[in-house]
JSON list of C-alpha atoms in Angstrom, two decimals:
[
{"chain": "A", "resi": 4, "resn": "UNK", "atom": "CA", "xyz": [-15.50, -24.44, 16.87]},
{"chain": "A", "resi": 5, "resn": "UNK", "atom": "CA", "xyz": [-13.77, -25.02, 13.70]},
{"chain": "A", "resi": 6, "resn": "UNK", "atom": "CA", "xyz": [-10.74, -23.26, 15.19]},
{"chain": "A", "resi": 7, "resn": "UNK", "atom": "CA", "xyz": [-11.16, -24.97, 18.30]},
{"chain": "A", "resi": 8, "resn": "UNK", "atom": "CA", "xyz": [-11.44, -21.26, 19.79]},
{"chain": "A", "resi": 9, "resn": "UNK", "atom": "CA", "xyz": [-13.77, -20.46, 22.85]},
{"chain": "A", "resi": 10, "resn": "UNK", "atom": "CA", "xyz": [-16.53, -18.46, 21.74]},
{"chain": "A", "resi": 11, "resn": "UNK", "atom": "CA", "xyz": [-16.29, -14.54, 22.47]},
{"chain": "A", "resi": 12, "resn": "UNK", "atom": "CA", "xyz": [-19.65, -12.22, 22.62]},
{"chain": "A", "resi": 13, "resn": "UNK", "atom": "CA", "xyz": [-17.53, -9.34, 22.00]},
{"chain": "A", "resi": 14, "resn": "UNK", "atom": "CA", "xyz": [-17.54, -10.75, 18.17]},
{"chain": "A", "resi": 15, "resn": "UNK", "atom": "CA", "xyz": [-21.13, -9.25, 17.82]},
{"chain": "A", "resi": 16, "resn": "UNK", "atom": "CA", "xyz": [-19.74, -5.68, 18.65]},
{"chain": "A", "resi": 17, "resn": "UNK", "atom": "CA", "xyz": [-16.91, -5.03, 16.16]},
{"chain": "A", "resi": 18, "resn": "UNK", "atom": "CA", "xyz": [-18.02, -0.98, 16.53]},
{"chain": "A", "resi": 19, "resn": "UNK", "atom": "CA", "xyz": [-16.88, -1.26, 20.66]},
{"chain": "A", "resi": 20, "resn": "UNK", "atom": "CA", "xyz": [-13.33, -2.75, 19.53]},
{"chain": "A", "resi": 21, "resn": "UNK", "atom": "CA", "xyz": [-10.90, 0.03, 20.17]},
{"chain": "A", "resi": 22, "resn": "UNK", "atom": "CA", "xyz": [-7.63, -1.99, 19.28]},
{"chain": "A", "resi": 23, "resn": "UNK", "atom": "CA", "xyz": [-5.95, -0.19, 16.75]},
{"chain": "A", "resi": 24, "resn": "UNK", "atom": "CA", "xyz": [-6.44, -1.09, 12.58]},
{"chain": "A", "resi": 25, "resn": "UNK", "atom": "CA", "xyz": [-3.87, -0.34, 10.69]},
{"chain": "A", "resi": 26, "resn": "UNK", "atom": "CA", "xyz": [-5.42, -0.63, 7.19]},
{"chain": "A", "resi": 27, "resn": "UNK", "atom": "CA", "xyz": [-7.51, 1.05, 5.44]},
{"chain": "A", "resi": 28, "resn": "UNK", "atom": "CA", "xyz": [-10.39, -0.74, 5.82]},
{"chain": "A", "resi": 29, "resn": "UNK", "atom": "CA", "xyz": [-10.61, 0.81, 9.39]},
{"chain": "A", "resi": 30, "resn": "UNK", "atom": "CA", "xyz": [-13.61, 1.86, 8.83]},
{"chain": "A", "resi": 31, "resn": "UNK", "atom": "CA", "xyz": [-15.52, -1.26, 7.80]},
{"chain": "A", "resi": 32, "resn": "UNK", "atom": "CA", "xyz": [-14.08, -3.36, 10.48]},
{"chain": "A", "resi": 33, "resn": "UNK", "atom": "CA", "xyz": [-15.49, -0.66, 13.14]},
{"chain": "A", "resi": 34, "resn": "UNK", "atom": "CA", "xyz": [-19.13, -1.16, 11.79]},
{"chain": "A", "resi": 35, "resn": "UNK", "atom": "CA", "xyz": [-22.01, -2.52, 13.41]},
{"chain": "A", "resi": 36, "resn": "UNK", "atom": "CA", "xyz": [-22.88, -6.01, 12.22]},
{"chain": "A", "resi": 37, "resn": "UNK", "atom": "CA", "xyz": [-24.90, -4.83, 8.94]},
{"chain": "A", "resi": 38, "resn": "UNK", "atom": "CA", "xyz": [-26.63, -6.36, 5.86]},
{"chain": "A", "resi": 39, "resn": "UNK", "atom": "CA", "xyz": [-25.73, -3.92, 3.24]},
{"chain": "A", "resi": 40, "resn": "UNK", "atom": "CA", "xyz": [-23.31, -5.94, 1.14]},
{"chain": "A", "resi": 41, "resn": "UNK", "atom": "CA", "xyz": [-26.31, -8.93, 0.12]},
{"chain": "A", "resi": 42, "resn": "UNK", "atom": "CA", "xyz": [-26.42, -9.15, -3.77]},
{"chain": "A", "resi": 43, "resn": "UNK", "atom": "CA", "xyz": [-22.90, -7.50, -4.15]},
{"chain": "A", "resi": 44, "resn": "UNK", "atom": "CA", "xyz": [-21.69, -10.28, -6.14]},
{"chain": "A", "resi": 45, "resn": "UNK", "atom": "CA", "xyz": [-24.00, -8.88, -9.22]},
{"chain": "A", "resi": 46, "resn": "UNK", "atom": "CA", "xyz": [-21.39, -6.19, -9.82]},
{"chain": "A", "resi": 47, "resn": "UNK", "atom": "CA", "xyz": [-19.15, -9.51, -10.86]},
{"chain": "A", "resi": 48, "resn": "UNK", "atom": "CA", "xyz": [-21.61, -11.19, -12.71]},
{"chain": "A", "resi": 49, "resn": "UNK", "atom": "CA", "xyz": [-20.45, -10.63, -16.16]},
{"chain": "A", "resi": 50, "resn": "UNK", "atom": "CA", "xyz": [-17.13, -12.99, -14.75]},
{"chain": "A", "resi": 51, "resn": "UNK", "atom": "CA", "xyz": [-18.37, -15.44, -12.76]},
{"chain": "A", "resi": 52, "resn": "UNK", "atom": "CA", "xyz": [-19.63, -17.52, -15.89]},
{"chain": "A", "resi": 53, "resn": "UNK", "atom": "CA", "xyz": [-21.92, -20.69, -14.79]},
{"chain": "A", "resi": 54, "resn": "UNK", "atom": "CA", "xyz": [-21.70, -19.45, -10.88]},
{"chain": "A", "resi": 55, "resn": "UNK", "atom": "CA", "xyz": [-23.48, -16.74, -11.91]},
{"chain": "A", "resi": 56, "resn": "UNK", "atom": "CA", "xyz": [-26.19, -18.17, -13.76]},
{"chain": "A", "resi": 57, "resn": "UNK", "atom": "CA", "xyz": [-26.50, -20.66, -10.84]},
{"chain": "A", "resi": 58, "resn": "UNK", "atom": "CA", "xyz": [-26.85, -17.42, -8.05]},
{"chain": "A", "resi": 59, "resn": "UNK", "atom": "CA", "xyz": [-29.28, -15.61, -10.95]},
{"chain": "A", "resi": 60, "resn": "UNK", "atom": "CA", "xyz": [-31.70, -19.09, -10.76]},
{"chain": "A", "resi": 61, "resn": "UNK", "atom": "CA", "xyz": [-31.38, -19.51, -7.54]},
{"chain": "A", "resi": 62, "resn": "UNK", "atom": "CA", "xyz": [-32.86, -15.57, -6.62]},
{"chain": "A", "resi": 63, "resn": "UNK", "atom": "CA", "xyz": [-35.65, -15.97, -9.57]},
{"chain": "A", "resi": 64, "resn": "UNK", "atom": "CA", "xyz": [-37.91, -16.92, -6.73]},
{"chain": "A", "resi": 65, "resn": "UNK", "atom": "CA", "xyz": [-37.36, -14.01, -4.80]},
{"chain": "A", "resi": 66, "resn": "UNK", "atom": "CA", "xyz": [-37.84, -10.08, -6.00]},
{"chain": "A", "resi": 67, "resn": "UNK", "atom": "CA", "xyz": [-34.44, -8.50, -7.22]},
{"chain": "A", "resi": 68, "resn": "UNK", "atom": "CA", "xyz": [-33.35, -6.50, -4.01]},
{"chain": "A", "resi": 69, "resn": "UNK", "atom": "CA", "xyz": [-32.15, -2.57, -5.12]},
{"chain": "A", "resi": 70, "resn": "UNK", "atom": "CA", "xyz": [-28.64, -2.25, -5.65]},
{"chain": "A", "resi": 71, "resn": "UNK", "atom": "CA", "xyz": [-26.87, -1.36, -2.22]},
{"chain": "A", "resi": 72, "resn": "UNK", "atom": "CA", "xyz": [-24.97, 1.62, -1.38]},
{"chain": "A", "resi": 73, "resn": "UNK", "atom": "CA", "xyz": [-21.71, 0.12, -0.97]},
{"chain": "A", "resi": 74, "resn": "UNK", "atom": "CA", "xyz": [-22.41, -1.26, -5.01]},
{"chain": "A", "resi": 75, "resn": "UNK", "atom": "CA", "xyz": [-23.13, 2.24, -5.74]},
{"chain": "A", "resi": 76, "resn": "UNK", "atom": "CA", "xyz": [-19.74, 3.42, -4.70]},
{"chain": "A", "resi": 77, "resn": "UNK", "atom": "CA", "xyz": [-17.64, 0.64, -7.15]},
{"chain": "A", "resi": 78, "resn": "UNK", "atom": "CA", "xyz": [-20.27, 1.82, -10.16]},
{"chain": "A", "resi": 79, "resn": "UNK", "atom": "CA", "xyz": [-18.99, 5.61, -8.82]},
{"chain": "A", "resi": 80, "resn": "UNK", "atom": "CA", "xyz": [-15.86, 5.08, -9.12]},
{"chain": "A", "resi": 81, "resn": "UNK", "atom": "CA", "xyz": [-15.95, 3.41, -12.25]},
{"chain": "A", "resi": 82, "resn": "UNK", "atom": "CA", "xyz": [-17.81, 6.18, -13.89]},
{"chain": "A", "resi": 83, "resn": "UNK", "atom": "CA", "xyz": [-14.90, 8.40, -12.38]},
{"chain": "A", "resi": 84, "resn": "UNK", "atom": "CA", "xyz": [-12.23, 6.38, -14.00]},
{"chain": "A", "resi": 85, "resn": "UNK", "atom": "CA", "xyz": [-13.82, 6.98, -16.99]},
{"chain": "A", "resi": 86, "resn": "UNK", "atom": "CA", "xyz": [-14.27, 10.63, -16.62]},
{"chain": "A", "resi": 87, "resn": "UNK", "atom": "CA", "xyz": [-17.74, 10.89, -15.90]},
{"chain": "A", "resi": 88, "resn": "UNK", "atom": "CA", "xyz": [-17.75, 12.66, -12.88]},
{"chain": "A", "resi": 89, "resn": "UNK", "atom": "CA", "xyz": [-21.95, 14.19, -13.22]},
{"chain": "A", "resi": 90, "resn": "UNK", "atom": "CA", "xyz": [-23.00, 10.55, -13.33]},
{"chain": "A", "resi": 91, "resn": "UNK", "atom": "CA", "xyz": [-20.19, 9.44, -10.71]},
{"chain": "A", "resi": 92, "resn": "UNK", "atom": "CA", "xyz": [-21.36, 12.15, -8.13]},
{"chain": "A", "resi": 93, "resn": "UNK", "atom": "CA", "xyz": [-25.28, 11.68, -8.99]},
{"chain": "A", "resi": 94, "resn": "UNK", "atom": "CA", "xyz": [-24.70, 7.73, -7.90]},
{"chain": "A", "resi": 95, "resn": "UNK", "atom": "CA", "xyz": [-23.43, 8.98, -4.65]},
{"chain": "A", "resi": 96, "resn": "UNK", "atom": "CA", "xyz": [-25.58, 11.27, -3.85]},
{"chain": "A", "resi": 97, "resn": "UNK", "atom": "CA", "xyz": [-28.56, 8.74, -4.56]},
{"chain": "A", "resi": 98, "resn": "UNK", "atom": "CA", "xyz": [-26.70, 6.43, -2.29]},
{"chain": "A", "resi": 99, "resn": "UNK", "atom": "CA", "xyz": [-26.58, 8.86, 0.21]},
{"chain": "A", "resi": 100, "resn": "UNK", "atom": "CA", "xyz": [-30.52, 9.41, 0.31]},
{"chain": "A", "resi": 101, "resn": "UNK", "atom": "CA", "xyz": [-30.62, 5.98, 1.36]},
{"chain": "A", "resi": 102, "resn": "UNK", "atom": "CA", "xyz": [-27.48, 5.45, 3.69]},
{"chain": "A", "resi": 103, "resn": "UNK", "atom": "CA", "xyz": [-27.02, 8.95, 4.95]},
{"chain": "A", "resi": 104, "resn": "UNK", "atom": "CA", "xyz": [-24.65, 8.01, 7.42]},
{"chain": "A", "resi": 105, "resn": "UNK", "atom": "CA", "xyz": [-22.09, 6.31, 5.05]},
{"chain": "A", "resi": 106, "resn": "UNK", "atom": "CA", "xyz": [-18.59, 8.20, 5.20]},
{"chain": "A", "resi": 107, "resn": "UNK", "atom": "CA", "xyz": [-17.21, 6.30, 2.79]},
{"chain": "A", "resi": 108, "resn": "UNK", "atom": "CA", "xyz": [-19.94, 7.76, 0.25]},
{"chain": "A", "resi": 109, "resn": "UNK", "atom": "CA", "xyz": [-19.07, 11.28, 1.68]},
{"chain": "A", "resi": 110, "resn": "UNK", "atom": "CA", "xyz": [-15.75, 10.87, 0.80]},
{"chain": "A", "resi": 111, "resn": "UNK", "atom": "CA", "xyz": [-15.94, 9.54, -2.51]},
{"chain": "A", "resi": 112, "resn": "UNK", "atom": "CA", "xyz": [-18.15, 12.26, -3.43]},
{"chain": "A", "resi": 113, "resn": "UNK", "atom": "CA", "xyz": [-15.87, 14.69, -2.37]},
{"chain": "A", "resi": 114, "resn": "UNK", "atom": "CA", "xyz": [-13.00, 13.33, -3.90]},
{"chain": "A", "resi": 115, "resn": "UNK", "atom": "CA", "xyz": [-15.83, 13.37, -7.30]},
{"chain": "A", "resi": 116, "resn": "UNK", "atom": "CA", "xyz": [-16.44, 17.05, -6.49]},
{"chain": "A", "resi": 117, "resn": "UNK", "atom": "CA", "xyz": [-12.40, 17.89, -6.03]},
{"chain": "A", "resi": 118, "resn": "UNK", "atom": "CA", "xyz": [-11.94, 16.86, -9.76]},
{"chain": "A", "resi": 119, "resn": "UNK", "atom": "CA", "xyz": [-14.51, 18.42, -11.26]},
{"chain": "A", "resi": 120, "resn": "UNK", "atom": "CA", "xyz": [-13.32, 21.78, -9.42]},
{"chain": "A", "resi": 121, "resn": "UNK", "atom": "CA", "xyz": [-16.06, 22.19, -7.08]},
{"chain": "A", "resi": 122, "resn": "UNK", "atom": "CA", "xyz": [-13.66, 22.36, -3.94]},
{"chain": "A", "resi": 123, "resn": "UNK", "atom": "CA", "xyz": [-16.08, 24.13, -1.66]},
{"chain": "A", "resi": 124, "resn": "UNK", "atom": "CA", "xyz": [-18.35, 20.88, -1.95]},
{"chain": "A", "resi": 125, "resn": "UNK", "atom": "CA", "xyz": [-15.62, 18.98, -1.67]},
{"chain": "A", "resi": 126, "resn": "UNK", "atom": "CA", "xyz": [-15.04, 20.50, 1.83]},
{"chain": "A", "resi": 127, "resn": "UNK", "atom": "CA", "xyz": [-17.86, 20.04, 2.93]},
{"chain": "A", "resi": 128, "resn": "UNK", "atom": "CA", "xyz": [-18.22, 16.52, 1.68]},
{"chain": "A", "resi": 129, "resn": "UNK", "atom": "CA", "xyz": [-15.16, 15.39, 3.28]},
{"chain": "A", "resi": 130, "resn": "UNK", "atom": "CA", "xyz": [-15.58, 17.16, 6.67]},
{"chain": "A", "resi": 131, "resn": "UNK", "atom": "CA", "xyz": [-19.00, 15.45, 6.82]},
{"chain": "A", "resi": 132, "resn": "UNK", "atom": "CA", "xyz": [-16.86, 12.09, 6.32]},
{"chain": "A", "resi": 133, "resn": "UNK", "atom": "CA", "xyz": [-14.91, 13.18, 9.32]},
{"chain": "A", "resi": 134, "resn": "UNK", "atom": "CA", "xyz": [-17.66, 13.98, 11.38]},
{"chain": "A", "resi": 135, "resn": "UNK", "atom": "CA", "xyz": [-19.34, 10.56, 11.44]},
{"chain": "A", "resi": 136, "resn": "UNK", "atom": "CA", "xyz": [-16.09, 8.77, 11.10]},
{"chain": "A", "resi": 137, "resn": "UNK", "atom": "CA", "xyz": [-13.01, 10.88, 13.08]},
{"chain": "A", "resi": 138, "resn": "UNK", "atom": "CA", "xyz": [-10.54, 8.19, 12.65]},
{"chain": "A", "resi": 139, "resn": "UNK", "atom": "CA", "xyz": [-10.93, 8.24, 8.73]},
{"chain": "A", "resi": 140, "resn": "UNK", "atom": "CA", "xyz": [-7.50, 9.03, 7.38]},
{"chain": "A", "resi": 141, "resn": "UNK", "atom": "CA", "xyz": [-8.20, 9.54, 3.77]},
{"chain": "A", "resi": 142, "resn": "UNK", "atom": "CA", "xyz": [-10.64, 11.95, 4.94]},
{"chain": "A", "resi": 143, "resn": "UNK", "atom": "CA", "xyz": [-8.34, 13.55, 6.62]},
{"chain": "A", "resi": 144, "resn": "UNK", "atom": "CA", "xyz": [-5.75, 13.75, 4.02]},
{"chain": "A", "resi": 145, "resn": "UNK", "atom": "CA", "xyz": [-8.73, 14.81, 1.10]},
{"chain": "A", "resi": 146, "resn": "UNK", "atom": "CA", "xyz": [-9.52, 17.45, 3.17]},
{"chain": "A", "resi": 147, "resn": "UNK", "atom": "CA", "xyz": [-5.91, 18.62, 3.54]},
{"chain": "A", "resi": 148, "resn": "UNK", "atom": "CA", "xyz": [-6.06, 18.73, -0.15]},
{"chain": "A", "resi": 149, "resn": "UNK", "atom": "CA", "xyz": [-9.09, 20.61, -0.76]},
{"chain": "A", "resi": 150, "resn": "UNK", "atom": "CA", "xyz": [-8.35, 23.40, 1.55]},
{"chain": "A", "resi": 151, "resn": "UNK", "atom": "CA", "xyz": [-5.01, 23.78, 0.32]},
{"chain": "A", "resi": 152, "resn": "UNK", "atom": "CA", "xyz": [-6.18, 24.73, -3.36]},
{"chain": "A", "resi": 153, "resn": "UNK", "atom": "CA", "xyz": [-8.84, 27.45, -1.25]},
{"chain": "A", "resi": 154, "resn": "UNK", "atom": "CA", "xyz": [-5.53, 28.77, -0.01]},
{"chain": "A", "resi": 155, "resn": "UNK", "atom": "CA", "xyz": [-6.57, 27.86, 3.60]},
{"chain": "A", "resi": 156, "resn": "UNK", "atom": "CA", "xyz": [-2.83, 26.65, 4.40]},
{"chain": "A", "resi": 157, "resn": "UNK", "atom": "CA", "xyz": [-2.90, 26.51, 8.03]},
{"chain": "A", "resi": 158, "resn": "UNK", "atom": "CA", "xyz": [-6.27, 24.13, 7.99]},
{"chain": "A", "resi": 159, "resn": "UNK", "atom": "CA", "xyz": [-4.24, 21.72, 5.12]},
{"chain": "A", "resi": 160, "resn": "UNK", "atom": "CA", "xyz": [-1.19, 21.56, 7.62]},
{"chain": "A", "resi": 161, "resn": "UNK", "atom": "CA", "xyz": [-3.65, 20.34, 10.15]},
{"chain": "A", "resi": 162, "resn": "UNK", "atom": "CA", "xyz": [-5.69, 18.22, 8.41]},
{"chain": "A", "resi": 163, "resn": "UNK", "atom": "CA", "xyz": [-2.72, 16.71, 6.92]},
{"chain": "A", "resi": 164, "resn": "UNK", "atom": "CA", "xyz": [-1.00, 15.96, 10.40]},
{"chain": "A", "resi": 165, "resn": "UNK", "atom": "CA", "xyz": [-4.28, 14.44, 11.34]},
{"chain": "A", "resi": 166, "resn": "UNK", "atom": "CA", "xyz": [-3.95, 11.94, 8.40]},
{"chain": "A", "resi": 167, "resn": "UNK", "atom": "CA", "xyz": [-0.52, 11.32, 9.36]},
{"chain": "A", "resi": 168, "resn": "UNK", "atom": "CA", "xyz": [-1.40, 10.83, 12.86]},
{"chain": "A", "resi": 169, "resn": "UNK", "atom": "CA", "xyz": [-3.96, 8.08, 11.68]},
{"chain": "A", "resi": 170, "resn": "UNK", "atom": "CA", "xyz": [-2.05, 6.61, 9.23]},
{"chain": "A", "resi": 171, "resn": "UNK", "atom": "CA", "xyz": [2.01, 7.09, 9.80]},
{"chain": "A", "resi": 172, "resn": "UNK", "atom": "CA", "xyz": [2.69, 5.09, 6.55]},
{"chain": "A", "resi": 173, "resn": "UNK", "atom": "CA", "xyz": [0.55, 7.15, 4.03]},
{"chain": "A", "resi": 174, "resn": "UNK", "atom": "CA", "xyz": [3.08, 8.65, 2.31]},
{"chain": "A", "resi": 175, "resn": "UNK", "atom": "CA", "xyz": [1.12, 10.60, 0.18]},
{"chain": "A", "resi": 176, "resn": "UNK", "atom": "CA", "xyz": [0.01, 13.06, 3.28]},
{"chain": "A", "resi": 177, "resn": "UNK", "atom": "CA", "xyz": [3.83, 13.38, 3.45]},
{"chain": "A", "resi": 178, "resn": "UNK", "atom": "CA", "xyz": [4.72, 14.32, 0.58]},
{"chain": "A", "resi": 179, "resn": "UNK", "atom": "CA", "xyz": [1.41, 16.91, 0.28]},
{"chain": "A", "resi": 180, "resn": "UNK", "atom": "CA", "xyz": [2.72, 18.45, 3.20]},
{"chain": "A", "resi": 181, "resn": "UNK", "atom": "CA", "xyz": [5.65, 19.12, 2.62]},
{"chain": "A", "resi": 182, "resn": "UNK", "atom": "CA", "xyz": [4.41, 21.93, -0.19]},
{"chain": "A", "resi": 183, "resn": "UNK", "atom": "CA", "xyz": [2.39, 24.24, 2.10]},
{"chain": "A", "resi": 184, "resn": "UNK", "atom": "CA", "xyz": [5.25, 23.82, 4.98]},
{"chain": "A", "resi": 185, "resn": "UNK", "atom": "CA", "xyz": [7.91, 25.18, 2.36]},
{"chain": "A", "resi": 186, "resn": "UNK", "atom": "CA", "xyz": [5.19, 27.74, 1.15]},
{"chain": "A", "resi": 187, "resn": "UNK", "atom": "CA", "xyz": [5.10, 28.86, 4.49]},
{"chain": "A", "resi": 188, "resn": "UNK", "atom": "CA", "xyz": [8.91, 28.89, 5.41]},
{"chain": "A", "resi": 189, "resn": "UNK", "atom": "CA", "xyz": [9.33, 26.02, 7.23]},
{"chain": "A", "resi": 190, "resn": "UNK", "atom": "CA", "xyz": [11.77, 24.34, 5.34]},
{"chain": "A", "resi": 191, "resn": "UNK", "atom": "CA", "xyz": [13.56, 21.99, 7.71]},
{"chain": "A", "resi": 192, "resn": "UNK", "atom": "CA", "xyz": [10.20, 20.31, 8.51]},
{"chain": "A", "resi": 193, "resn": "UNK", "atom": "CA", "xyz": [9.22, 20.08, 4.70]},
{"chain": "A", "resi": 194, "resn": "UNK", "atom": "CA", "xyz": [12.08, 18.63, 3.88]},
{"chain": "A", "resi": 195, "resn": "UNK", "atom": "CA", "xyz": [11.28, 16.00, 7.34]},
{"chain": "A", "resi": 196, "resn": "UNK", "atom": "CA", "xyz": [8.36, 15.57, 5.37]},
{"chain": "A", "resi": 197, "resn": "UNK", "atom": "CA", "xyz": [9.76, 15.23, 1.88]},
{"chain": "A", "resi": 198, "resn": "UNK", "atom": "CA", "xyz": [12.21, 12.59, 3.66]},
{"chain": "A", "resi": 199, "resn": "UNK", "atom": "CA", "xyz": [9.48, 10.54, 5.13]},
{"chain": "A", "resi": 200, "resn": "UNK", "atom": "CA", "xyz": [7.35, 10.20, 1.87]},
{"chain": "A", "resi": 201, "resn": "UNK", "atom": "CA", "xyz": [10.18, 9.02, -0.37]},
{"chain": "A", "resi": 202, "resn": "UNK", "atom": "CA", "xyz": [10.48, 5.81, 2.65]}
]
């Protein structure tokens, strides 16, 4: 109303959209209409200052809700910045118990698992990210990654051109290509590849 728009029931369905989305919050804009974000604003508590103490008096009246899965990923990956990847991946995997169909979580935990060397979990983290979400690119180009350092070449030359596919600006897929294409002799297309990341 507000826009003076004519109201559209399609805006209940964002999961049915098939228009393309080219960022990468993909993903989240192809979800179901969902609660999982309420409370989200207590991972910014320590900065919002009287707001916060105004939101903190305002839930005393009602029980403290757990913290969400989608909080549990930001507390991941700031236990990964700071090098503790045990803790990091623990988070995620508690998160998972509770939203097992998350591949977001899947692929943070795999990307967790990939720097603490445990590649084959890393795998399998990131192909279960591509399973419930096939259009994930950073899945995609994670998985690329991990099977390359198994020495599965031809699978990280596929999975790689998959992430490109998804997302043609990622440069990073690119430029991770163009390693196992040299590796494997196919130098004009590395170099393609080379070309395209430093655009």
């Amino acid at each position: 109303e507000f826009l003076g728009l004519e109201w559209d029931e399609t805006c209940l369905r964002p999961e049915a959209n098939r228009a393309p989305v080219k960022t990468s919050s993909m993903w989240q804009a192809r979800q179901p209409i969902y609660q999982r974000s309420d409370g989200r604003w207590r991972n910014y508590l320590p900065w919002l200052g009287e707001l916060g103490n105004l939101l903190e008096r305002m839930e005393d009246q009602n029980p403290v809700q757990p913290m969400s899965a989608n909080a549990k990923i930001t507390v991941a990956r700031r236990l990964q910045q700071a090098g503790r990847l045990d803790e990091a991946l623990s988070t995620l995997q508690e998160a998972l118990r509770t939203a097992p169909n998350d591949p977001v979580l899947y692929s943070d935990a795999g990307s967790v698992c990939l720097l603490s060397d445990r590649v084959d979990l890393a795998v399998n983290c990131f192909e279960r990210a591509i399973g419930l979400c096939p259009h994930f690119a950073t899945a995609h180009y994670n998985l690329g990654v991990a099977l390359e350092r198994q020495g599965r070449s031809a699978e990280a030359i596929a999975a790689l051109r998959r992430a490109i596919a998804l997302a043609p600006e990622m440069g990073s897929a690119y430029s991770r290509l163009g390693n196992p294409l040299q590796a494997k002799g196919d130098k004009t297309e590395a170099l393609n590849c080379l070309r395209r990341a430093s655009e």
